[in-house]
Amino acid sequence: MRSIVKGKLFTSKGILDGSILIEDGRITRVARDIQEQVDRVLDYRKKGHIVLPGLVDMHVHMRDFELSYKEDFYTGTGAAAMGGFTVVADMPNTKPKVNKLAVLRERERVAKSKALVDYGLYYGVPDREDDIVDGIEALAIGFKVFMQHEFYTDKRELTEKVLEFASWKKMLVVAHAENPKFFVKTQMGTAGTPEAEASAIKDITGLASSYGFQPHVTHLSSAAGAREFLKWKKQARITADTCPYYLLLSDDDARLQGAIAKVHPPLKSSADAEFLLKKLKDGGIDAISSDHAPHSLEEKANLESALPGFPGLETTLPILLTMVNKGLLGIEDIARACATNPSKNLGLNMIGAIEEGKIGNLTIVDLHRRAKIDPKTFVSKAKYSPFEGREVEGMAVATIVRGQPVMLDGEVVTQGGWGENVKTYG
Ligand code: DOR
Ligand code: ZN
């Protein structure tokens, strides 16, 4: 299969009018103009659309298995394709949990049979040491450590075994960093504070320097947490992401919206949001993730017992592009935080840039298409959002995975099963 994509290409030399030749899933040429007989030409030059390296989301919950009523790999990766994401990395807090090799293999089988875009799989902290075994690294891109449940509890020893194993195997460790010692009771149930985040970041980075694994702090939510992270970043290889809602929403929105906006870590103050945006812009914070965390509407009904999280794959890019249009971010910030850096963090140096030899994952963006966030139109099974009703300007108009268009003009155009584990990238 050979195809050509033309448009305003986001390259290391800036945004240039150009053409990309993709052959059998790989970018084989990038030039001002390519005239060749190919199977398909997607020409966005007249429309002025921007071609970004394929977006990568390091933190999503595809659910599936026994939680398929919330989301499954088909709808979850469909939501990813609609939102411009070419790769999503799936968290292991499923039912059953992905913390046994047999379950990881089953996860791979189910994901492979349904996924529309490419995916990575995380492995969770197991219940028995016997489940930390050779073979995990063949299918999983890293480990997820949910510190409040797995580090500040009697599972700590086992968690440290995982960290040791990750160090040997040179695997990424993604930490949900909150120390329950600093939790407080709120109307929304028990919730983390900025101190909870800062304290856990200190602990996980301290361990990283003694064991040697590669730590990544996910969903930074507070200035205190970000400051602690940035302190360690000066002396060690450590990365972090934050989410669009930590940049734009605050605890005031949480109070207004109630259970829908309930999320862990909880939304903090607008001063926290401002600090996170500043640090995202100056590159201190490496990446943006959606933490796409779908639940059924019934599970979001009651404030105190509501499950935390909400879908994010179909709102993340429109929200970020709207920030570009408002001058709060540059398009280069989005390419860096949603494509280049998450690819690097996951150890995938064959994606994340538009260059010859890279895999042909591309996200085409219309920076000026306007819409109102309408959860009823989500492909995700979770049809609600704390951003409901927001006017947005900018969205993905095509999502291309290994040369294959998966979404074109707001329609999924590929069969489930096209997606592959990023471990096959080689
Ligand atoms: O808001 C959240 N939702 N935070 C978490 O840590 C878990 C996640 C989920 O799985 O729903
Ligand atoms: Zn999550």
PDB file of C-alpha atoms in Angstrom, residues 160-415:
ATOM      1  CA  GLU A 160       9.347  -2.506  45.289  1.00  0.00           C
ATOM      2  CA  LYS A 161       9.859  -5.900  43.631  1.00  0.00           C
ATOM      3  CA  VAL A 162       8.085  -4.509  40.586  1.00  0.00           C
ATOM      4  CA  LEU A 163      10.317  -1.432  40.638  1.00  0.00           C
ATOM      5  CA  GLU A 164      13.394  -3.633  40.837  1.00  0.00           C
ATOM      6  CA  PHE A 165      12.146  -5.748  37.940  1.00  0.00           C
ATOM      7  CA  ALA A 166      11.359  -2.621  35.881  1.00  0.00           C
ATOM      8  CA  SER A 167      14.925  -1.445  36.510  1.00  0.00           C
ATOM      9  CA  TRP A 168      16.423  -4.703  35.212  1.00  0.00           C
ATOM     10  CA  LYS A 169      14.203  -4.696  32.180  1.00  0.00           C
ATOM     11  CA  LYS A 170      14.677  -0.964  31.561  1.00  0.00           C
ATOM     12  CA  MET A 171      10.923  -0.465  31.590  1.00  0.00           C
ATOM     13  CA  LEU A 172       8.927   2.649  32.243  1.00  0.00           C
ATOM     14  CA  VAL A 173       7.118   3.052  35.560  1.00  0.00           C
ATOM     15  CA  VAL A 174       4.102   5.355  35.450  1.00  0.00           C
ATOM     16  CA  ALA A 175       3.100   6.567  38.893  1.00  0.00           C
ATOM     17  CA  HIS A 176      -0.243   7.839  40.087  1.00  0.00           C
ATOM     18  CA  ALA A 177       1.451   9.909  42.771  1.00  0.00           C
ATOM     19  CA  GLU A 178      -0.702  10.704  45.793  1.00  0.00           C
ATOM     20  CA  ASN A 179       0.173   9.990  49.421  1.00  0.00           C
ATOM     21  CA  PRO A 180      -2.983   9.218  51.428  1.00  0.00           C
ATOM     22  CA  LYS A 181      -1.336  10.659  54.547  1.00  0.00           C
ATOM     23  CA  PHE A 182      -2.333  14.040  53.101  1.00  0.00           C
ATOM     24  CA  PHE A 183      -5.870  13.165  52.004  1.00  0.00           C
ATOM     25  CA  VAL A 184      -8.797  15.170  53.311  1.00  0.00           C
ATOM     26  CA  LYS A 185     -12.515  14.530  53.598  1.00  0.00           C
ATOM     27  CA  THR A 186     -14.603  16.565  51.177  1.00  0.00           C
ATOM     28  CA  GLN A 187     -18.146  16.527  49.850  1.00  0.00           C
ATOM     29  CA  MET A 188     -16.782  14.387  47.046  1.00  0.00           C
ATOM     30  CA  GLY A 189     -15.417  11.796  49.438  1.00  0.00           C
ATOM     31  CA  THR A 190     -11.746  11.442  50.386  1.00  0.00           C
ATOM     32  CA  ALA A 191      -9.538  13.506  48.129  1.00  0.00           C
ATOM     33  CA  GLY A 192      -5.878  14.229  47.521  1.00  0.00           C
ATOM     34  CA  THR A 193      -4.290  17.594  48.270  1.00  0.00           C
ATOM     35  CA  PRO A 194      -1.293  19.299  46.641  1.00  0.00           C
ATOM     36  CA  GLU A 195       0.834  18.022  49.552  1.00  0.00           C
ATOM     37  CA  ALA A 196      -0.350  14.458  48.834  1.00  0.00           C
ATOM     38  CA  GLU A 197       0.945  14.817  45.279  1.00  0.00           C
ATOM     39  CA  ALA A 198       4.254  16.450  46.208  1.00  0.00           C
ATOM     40  CA  SER A 199       4.973  13.887  48.902  1.00  0.00           C
ATOM     41  CA  ALA A 200       4.358  10.895  46.619  1.00  0.00           C
ATOM     42  CA  ILE A 201       6.477  12.415  43.839  1.00  0.00           C
ATOM     43  CA  LYS A 202       9.321  12.809  46.293  1.00  0.00           C
ATOM     44  CA  ASP A 203       8.993   9.151  47.312  1.00  0.00           C
ATOM     45  CA  ILE A 204       8.804   7.673  43.814  1.00  0.00           C
ATOM     46  CA  THR A 205      11.674   9.733  42.426  1.00  0.00           C
ATOM     47  CA  GLY A 206      13.770   8.873  45.445  1.00  0.00           C
ATOM     48  CA  LEU A 207      13.203   5.188  44.729  1.00  0.00           C
ATOM     49  CA  ALA A 208      13.945   5.692  41.037  1.00  0.00           C
ATOM     50  CA  SER A 209      17.369   7.019  41.885  1.00  0.00           C
ATOM     51  CA  SER A 210      18.147   4.031  44.103  1.00  0.00           C
ATOM     52  CA  TYR A 211      16.687   1.322  41.831  1.00  0.00           C
ATOM     53  CA  GLY A 212      17.311   2.877  38.409  1.00  0.00           C
ATOM     54  CA  PHE A 213      13.912   2.493  36.724  1.00  0.00           C
ATOM     55  CA  GLN A 214      12.576   5.246  34.466  1.00  0.00           C
ATOM     56  CA  PRO A 215       9.859   7.120  36.359  1.00  0.00           C
ATOM     57  CA  HIS A 216       6.960   9.021  34.831  1.00  0.00           C
ATOM     58  CA  VAL A 217       4.574  11.013  37.010  1.00  0.00           C
ATOM     59  CA  THR A 218       1.153  10.976  35.413  1.00  0.00           C
ATOM     60  CA  HIS A 219      -1.622  13.568  35.667  1.00  0.00           C
ATOM     61  CA  LEU A 220       0.204  16.290  37.590  1.00  0.00           C
ATOM     62  CA  SER A 221      -2.557  18.343  39.149  1.00  0.00           C
ATOM     63  CA  SER A 222      -0.948  20.897  41.470  1.00  0.00           C
ATOM     64  CA  ALA A 223       1.736  23.572  41.599  1.00  0.00           C
ATOM     65  CA  ALA A 224       3.259  21.861  44.645  1.00  0.00           C
ATOM     66  CA  GLY A 225       3.428  18.566  42.764  1.00  0.00           C
ATOM     67  CA  ALA A 226       4.887  20.222  39.683  1.00  0.00           C
ATOM     68  CA  ARG A 227       7.507  22.065  41.752  1.00  0.00           C
ATOM     69  CA  GLU A 228       8.597  18.855  43.436  1.00  0.00           C
ATOM     70  CA  PHE A 229       8.779  17.101  40.051  1.00  0.00           C
ATOM     71  CA  LEU A 230      10.802  19.950  38.501  1.00  0.00           C
ATOM     72  CA  LYS A 231      13.252  19.868  41.382  1.00  0.00           C
ATOM     73  CA  TRP A 232      14.018  16.194  40.670  1.00  0.00           C
ATOM     74  CA  LYS A 233      14.030  16.707  36.929  1.00  0.00           C
ATOM     75  CA  LYS A 234      17.145  18.882  37.277  1.00  0.00           C
ATOM     76  CA  GLN A 235      19.162  15.908  38.465  1.00  0.00           C
ATOM     77  CA  ALA A 236      17.533  12.795  37.003  1.00  0.00           C
ATOM     78  CA  ARG A 237      15.757  11.458  33.949  1.00  0.00           C
ATOM     79  CA  ILE A 238      12.150  11.816  34.998  1.00  0.00           C
ATOM     80  CA  THR A 239       9.115  12.851  32.988  1.00  0.00           C
ATOM     81  CA  ALA A 240       5.559  13.920  33.710  1.00  0.00           C
ATOM     82  CA  ASP A 241       2.253  14.650  32.064  1.00  0.00           C
ATOM     83  CA  THR A 242      -0.759  16.696  32.986  1.00  0.00           C
ATOM     84  CA  CYS A 243      -4.313  16.677  31.585  1.00  0.00           C
ATOM     85  CA  PRO A 244      -6.312  19.414  29.825  1.00  0.00           C
ATOM     86  CA  TYR A 245      -8.721  19.764  32.741  1.00  0.00           C
ATOM     87  CA  TYR A 246      -5.930  20.486  35.221  1.00  0.00           C
ATOM     88  CA  LEU A 247      -4.941  23.368  32.930  1.00  0.00           C
ATOM     89  CA  LEU A 248      -8.420  24.802  32.452  1.00  0.00           C
ATOM     90  CA  LEU A 249     -10.725  23.787  35.291  1.00  0.00           C
ATOM     91  CA  SER A 250     -10.504  24.423  39.012  1.00  0.00           C
ATOM     92  CA  ASP A 251     -12.172  23.356  42.221  1.00  0.00           C
ATOM     93  CA  ASP A 252     -14.822  26.023  41.497  1.00  0.00           C
ATOM     94  CA  ASP A 253     -15.828  24.062  38.393  1.00  0.00           C
ATOM     95  CA  ALA A 254     -15.785  20.893  40.454  1.00  0.00           C
ATOM     96  CA  ARG A 255     -18.236  22.452  42.921  1.00  0.00           C
ATOM     97  CA  LEU A 256     -20.457  23.674  40.102  1.00  0.00           C
ATOM     98  CA  GLN A 257     -20.476  20.464  38.144  1.00  0.00           C
ATOM     99  CA  GLY A 258     -20.504  17.960  40.968  1.00  0.00           C
ATOM    100  CA  ALA A 259     -20.029  14.293  40.206  1.00  0.00           C
ATOM    101  CA  ILE A 260     -19.325  14.729  36.474  1.00  0.00           C
ATOM    102  CA  ALA A 261     -16.120  16.655  37.198  1.00  0.00           C
ATOM    103  CA  LYS A 262     -15.064  14.356  40.037  1.00  0.00           C
ATOM    104  CA  VAL A 263     -11.639  12.968  39.249  1.00  0.00           C
ATOM    105  CA  HIS A 264      -8.586  11.673  41.096  1.00  0.00           C
ATOM    106  CA  PRO A 265      -6.388  13.575  41.675  1.00  0.00           C
ATOM    107  CA  PRO A 266      -9.086  16.220  42.208  1.00  0.00           C
ATOM    108  CA  LEU A 267      -9.164  19.561  40.429  1.00  0.00           C
ATOM    109  CA  LYS A 268      -7.129  22.132  42.343  1.00  0.00           C
ATOM    110  CA  SER A 269      -7.193  25.955  42.438  1.00  0.00           C
ATOM    111  CA  SER A 270      -6.956  28.265  39.435  1.00  0.00           C
ATOM    112  CA  ALA A 271      -3.471  29.274  40.653  1.00  0.00           C
ATOM    113  CA  ASP A 272      -2.456  25.596  40.355  1.00  0.00           C
ATOM    114  CA  ALA A 273      -3.901  25.503  36.833  1.00  0.00           C
ATOM    115  CA  GLU A 274      -1.980  28.633  35.849  1.00  0.00           C
ATOM    116  CA  PHE A 275       1.280  27.226  37.137  1.00  0.00           C
ATOM    117  CA  LEU A 276       0.782  23.935  35.296  1.00  0.00           C
ATOM    118  CA  LEU A 277       0.069  25.794  32.047  1.00  0.00           C
ATOM    119  CA  LYS A 278       3.221  27.868  32.472  1.00  0.00           C
ATOM    120  CA  LYS A 279       5.313  24.758  33.059  1.00  0.00           C
ATOM    121  CA  LEU A 280       3.728  22.950  30.156  1.00  0.00           C
ATOM    122  CA  LYS A 281       4.541  25.851  27.872  1.00  0.00           C
ATOM    123  CA  ASP A 282       8.164  26.123  28.961  1.00  0.00           C
ATOM    124  CA  GLY A 283       8.632  22.361  28.500  1.00  0.00           C
ATOM    125  CA  GLY A 284       9.098  21.575  32.198  1.00  0.00           C
ATOM    126  CA  ILE A 285       6.070  19.296  32.027  1.00  0.00           C
ATOM    127  CA  ASP A 286       6.723  16.940  29.139  1.00  0.00           C
ATOM    128  CA  ALA A 287       3.386  15.626  28.001  1.00  0.00           C
ATOM    129  CA  ILE A 288      -0.383  15.869  28.027  1.00  0.00           C
ATOM    130  CA  SER A 289      -2.558  12.825  28.554  1.00  0.00           C
ATOM    131  CA  SER A 290      -6.336  12.590  28.505  1.00  0.00           C
ATOM    132  CA  ASP A 291      -6.659  10.072  31.357  1.00  0.00           C
ATOM    133  CA  HIS A 292      -9.734   8.937  29.440  1.00  0.00           C
ATOM    134  CA  ALA A 293     -11.622   7.322  32.362  1.00  0.00           C
ATOM    135  CA  PRO A 294     -15.132   6.352  31.253  1.00  0.00           C
ATOM    136  CA  HIS A 295     -17.803   5.227  33.717  1.00  0.00           C
ATOM    137  CA  SER A 296     -21.513   4.681  33.230  1.00  0.00           C
ATOM    138  CA  LEU A 297     -23.749   7.659  33.989  1.00  0.00           C
ATOM    139  CA  GLU A 298     -25.281   5.743  36.916  1.00  0.00           C
ATOM    140  CA  GLU A 299     -21.811   5.476  38.410  1.00  0.00           C
ATOM    141  CA  LYS A 300     -21.556   9.286  38.243  1.00  0.00           C
ATOM    142  CA  ALA A 301     -24.951   9.901  39.848  1.00  0.00           C
ATOM    143  CA  ASN A 302     -24.145  10.596  43.487  1.00  0.00           C
ATOM    144  CA  LEU A 303     -21.468  13.095  44.485  1.00  0.00           C
ATOM    145  CA  GLU A 304     -19.901  11.244  47.359  1.00  0.00           C
ATOM    146  CA  SER A 305     -20.011   7.761  45.880  1.00  0.00           C
ATOM    147  CA  ALA A 306     -19.431   8.769  42.239  1.00  0.00           C
ATOM    148  CA  LEU A 307     -16.524   7.003  40.587  1.00  0.00           C
ATOM    149  CA  PRO A 308     -13.734   9.414  39.676  1.00  0.00           C
ATOM    150  CA  GLY A 309     -12.902  10.203  36.072  1.00  0.00           C
ATOM    151  CA  PHE A 310     -14.629  11.031  32.804  1.00  0.00           C
ATOM    152  CA  PRO A 311     -13.974  10.449  29.089  1.00  0.00           C
ATOM    153  CA  GLY A 312     -11.324  12.665  27.506  1.00  0.00           C
ATOM    154  CA  LEU A 313     -10.179  11.297  24.167  1.00  0.00           C
ATOM    155  CA  GLU A 314     -12.729  13.251  22.137  1.00  0.00           C
ATOM    156  CA  THR A 315     -12.286  16.562  23.967  1.00  0.00           C
ATOM    157  CA  THR A 316      -8.522  16.779  24.539  1.00  0.00           C
ATOM    158  CA  LEU A 317      -7.410  17.989  21.106  1.00  0.00           C
ATOM    159  CA  PRO A 318     -10.329  20.397  20.458  1.00  0.00           C
ATOM    160  CA  ILE A 319      -9.751  21.937  23.897  1.00  0.00           C
ATOM    161  CA  LEU A 320      -5.999  22.276  23.276  1.00  0.00           C
ATOM    162  CA  LEU A 321      -6.438  23.694  19.768  1.00  0.00           C
ATOM    163  CA  THR A 322      -8.892  26.228  21.165  1.00  0.00           C
ATOM    164  CA  MET A 323      -6.131  27.265  23.567  1.00  0.00           C
ATOM    165  CA  VAL A 324      -3.857  27.694  20.527  1.00  0.00           C
ATOM    166  CA  ASN A 325      -6.449  29.937  18.899  1.00  0.00           C
ATOM    167  CA  LYS A 326      -6.649  31.981  22.079  1.00  0.00           C
ATOM    168  CA  GLY A 327      -2.869  32.385  22.197  1.00  0.00           C
ATOM    169  CA  LEU A 328      -2.496  30.330  25.388  1.00  0.00           C
ATOM    170  CA  LEU A 329      -0.482  27.604  23.664  1.00  0.00           C
ATOM    171  CA  GLY A 330       1.422  27.237  20.387  1.00  0.00           C
ATOM    172  CA  ILE A 331       0.807  24.429  17.919  1.00  0.00           C
ATOM    173  CA  GLU A 332       4.405  23.384  18.639  1.00  0.00           C
ATOM    174  CA  ASP A 333       3.464  22.870  22.294  1.00  0.00           C
ATOM    175  CA  ILE A 334       0.792  20.426  21.182  1.00  0.00           C
ATOM    176  CA  ALA A 335       3.119  18.547  18.830  1.00  0.00           C
ATOM    177  CA  ARG A 336       5.689  18.296  21.614  1.00  0.00           C
ATOM    178  CA  ALA A 337       3.338  17.401  24.483  1.00  0.00           C
ATOM    179  CA  CYS A 338       0.940  15.137  22.569  1.00  0.00           C
ATOM    180  CA  ALA A 339       3.247  13.463  20.039  1.00  0.00           C
ATOM    181  CA  THR A 340       7.015  13.865  20.320  1.00  0.00           C
ATOM    182  CA  ASN A 341       7.453  13.580  24.076  1.00  0.00           C
ATOM    183  CA  PRO A 342       4.919  10.848  24.844  1.00  0.00           C
ATOM    184  CA  SER A 343       6.502   8.775  22.049  1.00  0.00           C
ATOM    185  CA  LYS A 344       9.916   9.259  23.642  1.00  0.00           C
ATOM    186  CA  ASN A 345       8.619   8.557  27.134  1.00  0.00           C
ATOM    187  CA  LEU A 346       7.198   5.243  25.935  1.00  0.00           C
ATOM    188  CA  GLY A 347      10.522   4.425  24.276  1.00  0.00           C
ATOM    189  CA  LEU A 348       9.008   4.601  20.791  1.00  0.00           C
ATOM    190  CA  ASN A 349      11.591   6.450  18.761  1.00  0.00           C
ATOM    191  CA  MET A 350      10.069   5.210  15.487  1.00  0.00           C
ATOM    192  CA  ILE A 351       7.115   7.582  15.953  1.00  0.00           C
ATOM    193  CA  GLY A 352       6.710  11.166  17.180  1.00  0.00           C
ATOM    194  CA  ALA A 353       8.080  13.029  14.157  1.00  0.00           C
ATOM    195  CA  ILE A 354       7.417  13.419  10.457  1.00  0.00           C
ATOM    196  CA  GLU A 355      10.652  12.049   9.049  1.00  0.00           C
ATOM    197  CA  GLU A 356      11.783   9.442   6.584  1.00  0.00           C
ATOM    198  CA  GLY A 357      12.004   6.035   8.201  1.00  0.00           C
ATOM    199  CA  LYS A 358       9.414   6.744  10.902  1.00  0.00           C
ATOM    200  CA  ILE A 359       6.119   4.886  11.091  1.00  0.00           C
ATOM    201  CA  GLY A 360       3.333   6.607   9.136  1.00  0.00           C
ATOM    202  CA  ASN A 361       1.180   7.798  12.037  1.00  0.00           C
ATOM    203  CA  LEU A 362      -0.279  11.235  11.336  1.00  0.00           C
ATOM    204  CA  THR A 363      -2.939  13.524  12.781  1.00  0.00           C
ATOM    205  CA  ILE A 364      -4.427  16.101  10.430  1.00  0.00           C
ATOM    206  CA  VAL A 365      -5.846  19.154  12.072  1.00  0.00           C
ATOM    207  CA  ASP A 366      -8.253  21.852  10.944  1.00  0.00           C
ATOM    208  CA  LEU A 367      -7.230  24.664  13.261  1.00  0.00           C
ATOM    209  CA  HIS A 368     -10.378  26.672  12.557  1.00  0.00           C
ATOM    210  CA  ARG A 369     -13.273  24.249  12.545  1.00  0.00           C
ATOM    211  CA  ARG A 370     -15.730  25.297  15.229  1.00  0.00           C
ATOM    212  CA  ALA A 371     -18.050  23.139  17.302  1.00  0.00           C
ATOM    213  CA  LYS A 372     -19.669  22.915  20.678  1.00  0.00           C
ATOM    214  CA  ILE A 373     -18.632  19.985  22.885  1.00  0.00           C
ATOM    215  CA  ASP A 374     -21.623  17.668  22.683  1.00  0.00           C
ATOM    216  CA  PRO A 375     -21.160  14.387  24.577  1.00  0.00           C
ATOM    217  CA  LYS A 376     -24.183  12.878  22.812  1.00  0.00           C
ATOM    218  CA  THR A 377     -21.989  12.634  19.715  1.00  0.00           C
ATOM    219  CA  PHE A 378     -19.109  10.819  21.461  1.00  0.00           C
ATOM    220  CA  VAL A 379     -18.054   7.463  20.111  1.00  0.00           C
ATOM    221  CA  SER A 380     -17.046   6.638  23.693  1.00  0.00           C
ATOM    222  CA  LYS A 381     -19.744   4.843  25.652  1.00  0.00           C
ATOM    223  CA  ALA A 382     -19.445   7.549  28.326  1.00  0.00           C
ATOM    224  CA  LYS A 383     -21.572  10.393  26.996  1.00  0.00           C
ATOM    225  CA  TYR A 384     -20.793  13.215  29.413  1.00  0.00           C
ATOM    226  CA  SER A 385     -17.951  15.660  29.955  1.00  0.00           C
ATOM    227  CA  PRO A 386     -17.000  18.489  32.289  1.00  0.00           C
ATOM    228  CA  PHE A 387     -16.426  20.441  29.065  1.00  0.00           C
ATOM    229  CA  GLU A 388     -19.998  19.916  27.810  1.00  0.00           C
ATOM    230  CA  GLY A 389     -21.304  23.003  26.021  1.00  0.00           C
ATOM    231  CA  ARG A 390     -17.888  24.617  25.491  1.00  0.00           C
ATOM    232  CA  GLU A 391     -17.314  26.341  22.191  1.00  0.00           C
ATOM    233  CA  VAL A 392     -14.167  24.928  20.627  1.00  0.00           C
ATOM    234  CA  GLU A 393     -12.162  25.954  17.593  1.00  0.00           C
ATOM    235  CA  GLY A 394      -9.903  23.326  16.036  1.00  0.00           C
ATOM    236  CA  MET A 395     -10.126  19.562  15.716  1.00  0.00           C
ATOM    237  CA  ALA A 396      -8.693  16.513  14.023  1.00  0.00           C
ATOM    238  CA  VAL A 397     -10.100  15.881  10.546  1.00  0.00           C
ATOM    239  CA  ALA A 398      -8.081  12.731   9.868  1.00  0.00           C
ATOM    240  CA  THR A 399      -6.247  10.131  11.930  1.00  0.00           C
ATOM    241  CA  ILE A 400      -3.798   7.963  10.050  1.00  0.00           C
ATOM    242  CA  VAL A 401      -2.269   4.861  11.601  1.00  0.00           C
ATOM    243  CA  ARG A 402       0.585   3.130   9.743  1.00  0.00           C
ATOM    244  CA  GLY A 403      -0.512   4.781   6.527  1.00  0.00           C
ATOM    245  CA  GLN A 404      -4.135   3.715   6.922  1.00  0.00           C
ATOM    246  CA  PRO A 405      -6.799   6.395   7.457  1.00  0.00           C
ATOM    247  CA  VAL A 406      -8.763   5.316  10.537  1.00  0.00           C
ATOM    248  CA  MET A 407     -10.847   8.484  10.851  1.00  0.00           C
ATOM    249  CA  LEU A 408     -11.702  10.832   7.990  1.00  0.00           C
ATOM    250  CA  ASP A 409     -13.925  13.887   8.440  1.00  0.00           C
ATOM    251  CA  GLY A 410     -15.471  12.706  11.664  1.00  0.00           C
ATOM    252  CA  GLU A 411     -16.177   9.150  10.508  1.00  0.00           C
ATOM    253  CA  VAL A 412     -14.417   5.968  11.536  1.00  0.00           C
ATOM    254  CA  VAL A 413     -13.409   4.421   8.207  1.00  0.00           C
ATOM    255  CA  THR A 414     -11.537   1.269   9.249  1.00  0.00           C
ATOM    256  CA  GLN A 415     -12.546  -2.053  10.745  1.00  0.00           C
TER     257      GLN A 415
END
